[in-house]
PDB file of C-alpha atoms in Angstrom:
ATOM      1  CA  GLN A   1      74.271  88.059 107.787  1.00 96.00           C
ATOM      2  CA  ILE A   2      72.540  90.412 105.377  1.00 97.00           C
ATOM      3  CA  ASP A   3      68.832  89.960 104.689  1.00 98.00           C
ATOM      4  CA  ILE A   4      67.452  91.870 101.706  1.00 98.00           C
ATOM      5  CA  LEU A   5      63.749  92.558 101.154  1.00 98.00           C
ATOM      6  CA  THR A   6      62.880  93.228  97.519  1.00 96.00           C
ATOM      7  CA  LEU A   7      60.185  92.829  94.893  1.00 94.00           C
ATOM      8  CA  PHE A   8      62.780  91.823  92.274  1.00 94.00           C
ATOM      9  CA  PRO A   9      65.061  89.078  93.684  1.00 96.00           C
ATOM     10  CA  LYS A  10      66.583  88.161  90.318  1.00 95.00           C
ATOM     11  CA  MET A  11      68.303  91.545  90.094  1.00 95.00           C
ATOM     12  CA  PHE A  12      70.802  90.343  92.712  1.00 94.00           C
ATOM     13  CA  GLU A  13      71.900  87.173  90.922  1.00 90.00           C
ATOM     14  CA  GLY A  14      74.733  88.788  88.955  1.00 89.00           C
ATOM     15  CA  PRO A  15      76.350  91.242  91.405  1.00 89.00           C
ATOM     16  CA  PHE A  16      76.383  88.798  94.308  1.00 91.00           C
ATOM     17  CA  SER A  17      77.698  85.916  92.186  1.00 89.00           C
ATOM     18  CA  GLU A  18      80.974  87.552  91.165  1.00 87.00           C
ATOM     19  CA  SER A  19      84.163  89.047  92.550  1.00 86.00           C
ATOM     20  CA  LEU A  20      84.846  89.711  96.244  1.00 91.00           C
ATOM     21  CA  ILE A  21      81.291  89.279  97.490  1.00 92.00           C
ATOM     22  CA  PHE A  22      81.038  85.834  95.918  1.00 94.00           C
ATOM     23  CA  ARG A  23      84.365  84.791  97.482  1.00 94.00           C
ATOM     24  CA  ALA A  24      83.279  86.171 100.853  1.00 95.00           C
ATOM     25  CA  LYS A  25      80.128  84.048 100.665  1.00 95.00           C
ATOM     26  CA  GLU A  26      82.158  80.982  99.664  1.00 94.00           C
ATOM     27  CA  LYS A  27      84.487  81.487 102.644  1.00 95.00           C
ATOM     28  CA  GLY A  28      81.548  81.823 105.009  1.00 96.00           C
ATOM     29  CA  ILE A  29      82.523  85.384 105.952  1.00 96.00           C
ATOM     30  CA  VAL A  30      79.086  86.698 105.033  1.00 97.00           C
ATOM     31  CA  LYS A  31      75.699  85.129 104.431  1.00 97.00           C
ATOM     32  CA  ILE A  32      73.366  87.044 102.093  1.00 97.00           C
ATOM     33  CA  LYS A  33      69.702  86.089 101.840  1.00 97.00           C
ATOM     34  CA  ILE A  34      67.363  87.606  99.261  1.00 97.00           C
ATOM     35  CA  HIS A  35      63.669  87.641 100.216  1.00 98.00           C
ATOM     36  CA  ASN A  36      60.728  88.419  97.951  1.00 97.00           C
ATOM     37  CA  LEU A  37      58.471  90.826  99.800  1.00 96.00           C
ATOM     38  CA  ARG A  38      55.449  89.152  98.185  1.00 95.00           C
ATOM     39  CA  GLY A  39      56.119  86.200 100.486  1.00 96.00           C
ATOM     40  CA  TRP A  40      54.401  88.187 103.244  1.00 97.00           C
ATOM     41  CA  ALA A  41      51.535  89.539 101.128  1.00 95.00           C
ATOM     42  CA  GLU A  42      48.001  88.287 101.664  1.00 90.00           C
ATOM     43  CA  GLY A  43      45.079  87.647  99.353  1.00 86.00           C
ATOM     44  CA  LYS A  44      44.697  85.990  95.981  1.00 86.00           C
ATOM     45  CA  HIS A  45      46.917  88.453  94.145  1.00 88.00           C
ATOM     46  CA  LEU A  46      49.609  88.794  96.856  1.00 90.00           C
ATOM     47  CA  THR A  47      49.226  92.574  96.841  1.00 93.00           C
ATOM     48  CA  VAL A  48      52.143  94.517  98.348  1.00 95.00           C
ATOM     49  CA  ASP A  49      51.060  98.031  97.337  1.00 93.00           C
ATOM     50  CA  ASP A  50      47.961 100.179  97.004  1.00 94.00           C
ATOM     51  CA  SER A  51      46.884 103.624  95.788  1.00 93.00           C
ATOM     52  CA  PRO A  52      47.696 106.540  98.104  1.00 92.00           C
ATOM     53  CA  TYR A  53      45.076 108.078 100.383  1.00 93.00           C
ATOM     54  CA  GLY A  54      44.246 111.576  99.187  1.00 93.00           C
ATOM     55  CA  GLY A  55      44.930 110.678  95.569  1.00 89.00           C
ATOM     56  CA  GLY A  56      48.049 111.169  93.510  1.00 86.00           C
ATOM     57  CA  ALA A  57      50.276 109.266  91.122  1.00 84.00           C
ATOM     58  CA  GLY A  58      51.823 105.872  91.670  1.00 86.00           C
ATOM     59  CA  MET A  59      51.378 103.081  94.179  1.00 91.00           C
ATOM     60  CA  VAL A  60      52.537 102.918  97.788  1.00 93.00           C
ATOM     61  CA  ILE A  61      54.065  99.860  99.496  1.00 94.00           C
ATOM     62  CA  LYS A  62      51.872  98.707 102.381  1.00 95.00           C
ATOM     63  CA  VAL A  63      53.030  98.930 105.986  1.00 97.00           C
ATOM     64  CA  ASP A  64      51.364  95.683 107.086  1.00 97.00           C
ATOM     65  CA  VAL A  65      53.252  93.592 104.520  1.00 97.00           C
ATOM     66  CA  LEU A  66      56.608  95.025 105.526  1.00 97.00           C
ATOM     67  CA  ASP A  67      55.819  94.715 109.224  1.00 98.00           C
ATOM     68  CA  ARG A  68      55.139  90.987 108.831  1.00 97.00           C
ATOM     69  CA  ALA A  69      58.340  90.526 106.840  1.00 97.00           C
ATOM     70  CA  LEU A  70      60.505  92.316 109.417  1.00 97.00           C
ATOM     71  CA  SER A  71      58.881  90.454 112.299  1.00 96.00           C
ATOM     72  CA  THR A  72      59.728  87.137 110.647  1.00 96.00           C
ATOM     73  CA  LEU A  73      63.342  88.025 109.882  1.00 95.00           C
ATOM     74  CA  LYS A  74      64.021  89.467 113.322  1.00 93.00           C
ATOM     75  CA  SER A  75      62.483  86.479 115.090  1.00 92.00           C
ATOM     76  CA  GLU A  76      64.817  84.165 113.161  1.00 89.00           C
ATOM     77  CA  ILE A  77      67.951  86.113 114.109  1.00 84.00           C
ATOM     78  CA  ARG A  78      67.310  87.551 117.581  1.00 78.00           C
ATOM     79  CA  ASN A  79      70.635  89.351 117.491  1.00 75.00           C
ATOM     80  CA  PRO A  80      71.061  92.563 119.510  1.00 77.00           C
ATOM     81  CA  LYS A  81      73.675  93.823 117.018  1.00 88.00           C
ATOM     82  CA  SER A  82      71.139  94.046 114.210  1.00 92.00           C
ATOM     83  CA  GLU A  83      70.226  97.092 112.120  1.00 96.00           C
ATOM     84  CA  THR A  84      67.240  97.577 109.816  1.00 97.00           C
ATOM     85  CA  ILE A  85      67.864 100.034 106.985  1.00 98.00           C
ATOM     86  CA  LEU A  86      65.459 101.594 104.515  1.00 97.00           C
ATOM     87  CA  LEU A  87      67.076 102.689 101.241  1.00 96.00           C
ATOM     88  CA  THR A  88      65.353 105.939 100.290  1.00 93.00           C
ATOM     89  CA  PRO A  89      66.251 109.255  98.595  1.00 91.00           C
ATOM     90  CA  GLN A  90      65.200 110.966 101.823  1.00 92.00           C
ATOM     91  CA  GLY A  91      67.832 109.210 103.944  1.00 94.00           C
ATOM     92  CA  LYS A  92      71.295 110.285 105.078  1.00 97.00           C
ATOM     93  CA  THR A  93      73.824 110.260 102.241  1.00 97.00           C
ATOM     94  CA  PHE A  94      75.915 107.093 102.363  1.00 98.00           C
ATOM     95  CA  ASN A  95      79.683 107.406 102.797  1.00 95.00           C
ATOM     96  CA  GLN A  96      82.714 105.406 103.878  1.00 94.00           C
ATOM     97  CA  LYS A  97      82.288 106.318 107.528  1.00 94.00           C
ATOM     98  CA  MET A  98      78.786 104.835 107.487  1.00 97.00           C
ATOM     99  CA  ALA A  99      80.045 101.727 105.694  1.00 97.00           C
ATOM    100  CA  LYS A 100      82.579 101.175 108.497  1.00 96.00           C
ATOM    101  CA  LYS A 101      79.920 101.586 111.153  1.00 97.00           C
ATOM    102  CA  LEU A 102      77.573  99.112 109.451  1.00 98.00           C
ATOM    103  CA  SER A 103      80.376  96.571 109.003  1.00 97.00           C
ATOM    104  CA  LYS A 104      80.506  96.247 112.809  1.00 96.00           C
ATOM    105  CA  TYR A 105      76.953  94.896 112.991  1.00 96.00           C
ATOM    106  CA  ASP A 106      76.374  91.141 112.987  1.00 95.00           C
ATOM    107  CA  HIS A 107      73.117  91.417 111.067  1.00 96.00           C
ATOM    108  CA  LEU A 108      71.693  93.903 108.563  1.00 97.00           C
ATOM    109  CA  ILE A 109      68.212  94.001 107.048  1.00 98.00           C
ATOM    110  CA  LEU A 110      68.150  96.109 103.880  1.00 98.00           C
ATOM    111  CA  ILE A 111      64.823  97.200 102.395  1.00 98.00           C
ATOM    112  CA  CYS A 112      64.510  98.084  98.711  1.00 96.00           C
ATOM    113  CA  GLY A 113      62.026 100.821  97.924  1.00 86.00           C
ATOM    114  CA  HIS A 114      59.853 100.823  94.797  1.00 81.00           C
ATOM    115  CA  TYR A 115      56.953 102.515  93.035  1.00 71.00           C
ATOM    116  CA  GLU A 116      55.913 105.825  94.620  1.00 73.00           C
ATOM    117  CA  GLY A 117      57.500 104.853  97.926  1.00 87.00           C
ATOM    118  CA  PHE A 118      56.409 103.470 101.281  1.00 92.00           C
ATOM    119  CA  ASP A 119      53.506 104.114 103.560  1.00 95.00           C
ATOM    120  CA  GLU A 120      54.927 106.772 105.895  1.00 95.00           C
ATOM    121  CA  ARG A 121      54.381 104.471 108.890  1.00 96.00           C
ATOM    122  CA  VAL A 122      57.102 102.146 107.538  1.00 96.00           C
ATOM    123  CA  ARG A 123      59.667 104.631 108.824  1.00 96.00           C
ATOM    124  CA  ASN A 124      58.681 103.639 112.368  1.00 97.00           C
ATOM    125  CA  LEU A 125      59.809 100.063 111.666  1.00 97.00           C
ATOM    126  CA  VAL A 126      63.426 100.830 110.695  1.00 97.00           C
ATOM    127  CA  ASP A 127      66.531 101.976 112.547  1.00 97.00           C
ATOM    128  CA  GLU A 128      68.024 104.079 109.788  1.00 97.00           C
ATOM    129  CA  GLU A 129      67.250 105.615 106.389  1.00 97.00           C
ATOM    130  CA  ILE A 130      70.069 105.833 103.850  1.00 97.00           C
ATOM    131  CA  SER A 131      70.422 107.362 100.378  1.00 96.00           C
ATOM    132  CA  ILE A 132      73.303 106.782  97.962  1.00 97.00           C
ATOM    133  CA  GLY A 133      72.904 110.207  96.353  1.00 95.00           C
ATOM    134  CA  ASP A 134      70.625 113.014  95.281  1.00 94.00           C
ATOM    135  CA  TYR A 135      68.986 111.329  92.314  1.00 92.00           C
ATOM    136  CA  ILE A 136      66.084 108.970  91.697  1.00 91.00           C
ATOM    137  CA  LEU A 137      66.382 105.379  90.460  1.00 93.00           C
ATOM    138  CA  THR A 138      63.703 102.925  89.362  1.00 90.00           C
ATOM    139  CA  GLY A 139      63.979 101.112  92.685  1.00 92.00           C
ATOM    140  CA  GLY A 140      66.065 100.437  95.759  1.00 94.00           C
ATOM    141  CA  GLU A 141      67.818  97.331  94.447  1.00 96.00           C
ATOM    142  CA  LEU A 142      70.870  99.137  93.052  1.00 96.00           C
ATOM    143  CA  PRO A 143      71.358 101.238  96.225  1.00 97.00           C
ATOM    144  CA  VAL A 144      71.183  98.046  98.310  1.00 97.00           C
ATOM    145  CA  MET A 145      73.854  96.451  96.104  1.00 97.00           C
ATOM    146  CA  VAL A 146      76.075  99.512  96.535  1.00 97.00           C
ATOM    147  CA  LEU A 147      75.672  99.534 100.310  1.00 98.00           C
ATOM    148  CA  ALA A 148      76.205  95.778 100.639  1.00 97.00           C
ATOM    149  CA  ASP A 149      79.325  95.868  98.471  1.00 96.00           C
ATOM    150  CA  ALA A 150      80.847  98.746 100.457  1.00 97.00           C
ATOM    151  CA  VAL A 151      80.149  97.013 103.769  1.00 97.00           C
ATOM    152  CA  VAL A 152      81.157  93.440 102.870  1.00 97.00           C
ATOM    153  CA  ARG A 153      84.578  94.439 101.505  1.00 95.00           C
ATOM    154  CA  LEU A 154      85.419  95.882 104.949  1.00 95.00           C
ATOM    155  CA  LEU A 155      84.865  92.582 106.745  1.00 96.00           C
ATOM    156  CA  PRO A 156      88.067  90.855 107.921  1.00 94.00           C
ATOM    157  CA  GLY A 157      89.324  88.351 105.368  1.00 94.00           C
ATOM    158  CA  VAL A 158      87.426  89.714 102.356  1.00 94.00           C
ATOM    159  CA  VAL A 159      90.217  91.900 100.966  1.00 89.00           C
ATOM    160  CA  ALA A 160      93.501  89.980 101.023  1.00 75.00           C
ATOM    161  CA  LYS A 161      95.784  92.845 102.010  1.00 63.00           C
ATOM    162  CA  ASN A 162      94.583  95.096 104.814  1.00 52.00           C
ATOM    163  CA  ASP A 163      97.067  97.718 103.650  1.00 50.00           C
ATOM    164  CA  SER A 164      95.022  98.272 100.483  1.00 60.00           C
ATOM    165  CA  ILE A 165      92.033  99.259 102.641  1.00 64.00           C
ATOM    166  CA  GLU A 166      93.998 101.466 105.024  1.00 63.00           C
ATOM    167  CA  HIS A 167      95.354 103.697 102.262  1.00 62.00           C
ATOM    168  CA  GLU A 168      92.423 104.005  99.877  1.00 68.00           C
ATOM    169  CA  SER A 169      90.198 106.992  99.180  1.00 69.00           C
ATOM    170  CA  PHE A 170      88.314 108.562 102.128  1.00 73.00           C
ATOM    171  CA  GLU A 171      90.620 107.086 104.762  1.00 75.00           C
ATOM    172  CA  ASN A 172      91.881 109.952 106.955  1.00 81.00           C
ATOM    173  CA  ASN A 173      89.618 112.252 104.917  1.00 87.00           C
ATOM    174  CA  LEU A 174      91.896 111.988 101.886  1.00 91.00           C
ATOM    175  CA  LEU A 175      91.512 110.732  98.342  1.00 92.00           C
ATOM    176  CA  ASP A 176      93.881 107.969  97.280  1.00 91.00           C
ATOM    177  CA  TYR A 177      97.291 108.813  95.850  1.00 94.00           C
ATOM    178  CA  PRO A 178      97.950 108.257  92.099  1.00 95.00           C
ATOM    179  CA  ALA A 179      99.121 104.781  91.056  1.00 95.00           C
ATOM    180  CA  TYR A 180     101.228 103.693  88.068  1.00 96.00           C
ATOM    181  CA  THR A 181     102.327 100.436  86.462  1.00 96.00           C
ATOM    182  CA  LYS A 182     104.154  99.286  83.302  1.00 96.00           C
ATOM    183  CA  PRO A 183     105.028 100.596  80.776  1.00 96.00           C
ATOM    184  CA  GLU A 184     107.352 103.133  82.368  1.00 96.00           C
ATOM    185  CA  VAL A 185     107.022 105.436  79.341  1.00 95.00           C
ATOM    186  CA  TYR A 186     103.895 105.557  77.179  1.00 94.00           C
ATOM    187  CA  THR A 187     103.014 107.596  74.097  1.00 89.00           C
ATOM    188  CA  PRO A 188      99.220 107.987  73.945  1.00 88.00           C
ATOM    189  CA  ARG A 189      97.307 107.528  70.688  1.00 84.00           C
ATOM    190  CA  GLN A 190      94.611 110.078  71.418  1.00 80.00           C
ATOM    191  CA  ALA A 191      96.189 112.873  73.482  1.00 69.00           C
ATOM    192  CA  ARG A 192      97.144 116.135  71.796  1.00 69.00           C
ATOM    193  CA  GLY A 193     100.785 116.624  70.877  1.00 68.00           C
ATOM    194  CA  ARG A 194     101.583 112.942  71.332  1.00 71.00           C
ATOM    195  CA  LYS A 195     103.634 113.852  74.394  1.00 85.00           C
ATOM    196  CA  LYS A 196     105.137 110.912  76.250  1.00 90.00           C
ATOM    197  CA  TRP A 197     103.669 110.044  79.621  1.00 92.00           C
ATOM    198  CA  ARG A 198     106.277 108.976  82.170  1.00 95.00           C
ATOM    199  CA  VAL A 199     106.052 107.344  85.569  1.00 97.00           C
ATOM    200  CA  PRO A 200     107.318 109.759  88.286  1.00 97.00           C
ATOM    201  CA  LYS A 201     110.994 109.056  88.966  1.00 97.00           C
ATOM    202  CA  ILE A 202     110.473 108.857  92.717  1.00 97.00           C
ATOM    203  CA  LEU A 203     108.458 105.643  92.252  1.00 97.00           C
ATOM    204  CA  LEU A 204     111.441 104.025  90.512  1.00 97.00           C
ATOM    205  CA  SER A 205     113.958 105.050  93.173  1.00 96.00           C
ATOM    206  CA  GLY A 206     113.484 102.126  95.559  1.00 96.00           C
ATOM    207  CA  ASP A 207     113.513 104.563  98.491  1.00 97.00           C
ATOM    208  CA  HIS A 208     110.292 103.552 100.240  1.00 97.00           C
ATOM    209  CA  GLN A 209     110.467 106.320 102.828  1.00 97.00           C
ATOM    210  CA  LYS A 210     110.568 108.964 100.097  1.00 97.00           C
ATOM    211  CA  ILE A 211     107.898 107.115  98.089  1.00 97.00           C
ATOM    212  CA  ASN A 212     105.548 107.075 101.073  1.00 96.00           C
ATOM    213  CA  LYS A 213     106.103 110.783 101.650  1.00 97.00           C
ATOM    214  CA  TRP A 214     105.454 111.510  97.952  1.00 97.00           C
ATOM    215  CA  ARG A 215     102.253 109.499  98.054  1.00 95.00           C
ATOM    216  CA  GLU A 216     101.084 111.314 101.161  1.00 94.00           C
ATOM    217  CA  ASN A 217     101.733 114.702  99.562  1.00 96.00           C
ATOM    218  CA  GLU A 218     100.023 113.679  96.329  1.00 96.00           C
ATOM    219  CA  ALA A 219      96.978 112.481  98.250  1.00 94.00           C
ATOM    220  CA  ILE A 220      96.716 115.854 100.002  1.00 94.00           C
ATOM    221  CA  LYS A 221      97.176 117.789  96.750  1.00 96.00           C
ATOM    222  CA  ARG A 222      94.564 115.675  94.971  1.00 96.00           C
ATOM    223  CA  THR A 223      92.084 116.082  97.811  1.00 95.00           C
ATOM    224  CA  LYS A 224      92.578 119.875  97.907  1.00 95.00           C
ATOM    225  CA  LYS A 225      91.904 120.054  94.176  1.00 96.00           C
ATOM    226  CA  ARG A 226      89.033 117.584  93.804  1.00 96.00           C
ATOM    227  CA  ARG A 227      87.355 117.318  97.214  1.00 94.00           C
ATOM    228  CA  PRO A 228      88.376 120.248  99.445  1.00 94.00           C
ATOM    229  CA  ASP A 229      85.265 119.588 101.532  1.00 92.00           C
ATOM    230  CA  LEU A 230      86.918 116.459 102.944  1.00 90.00           C
ATOM    231  CA  LEU A 231      89.797 118.434 104.423  1.00 89.00           C
ATOM    232  CA  LYS A 232      87.418 120.588 106.461  1.00 80.00           C
TER     233      LYS A 232
END
């Protein structure tokens, strides 16, 4: 189960209603619940944020609101294999290895940041802080969608062929090998010289042992050229 705390629940209607995640929900492989953080706010205006002590720009999400929300969600689950994650630019950079680790949990709580950020004391309420990259977005909803998508597709039964997961980019610290399909020969409309693009002959040979070796070599060459840091 994935519980998501957000101030903008409607943002999740599209991404979680299509493709593999939708099918995973239909099959009962994963249950995703979207919670409006204002449900735990108090007062007439259901305030979830306030101005920062010491002055400064923006508004800060209140620790008491989030504490009540997390207490409620955790009391409903009571699962020892549960992880609470704050999506923040200050967190560890998300990667495939982290996605695999998170896919082993039975329950995830994902918190979307917004405005100027969180009261610093919120960090004491979570197990992990994760960032999807060194840039700033309008809120944490898109990072949560990215993380959820990467994790859900690793669950057994979500992707039909396990082989397609075993040989994709970042497995064994390699990028994926190049793939081709019909037509066998194609003359591009835009490329200079109008040179024909052909599918490598090895892929048409029917010799699967040689094809696998070619793919392995191509994956290594591509990784050396584009992401040499992975090979370290």
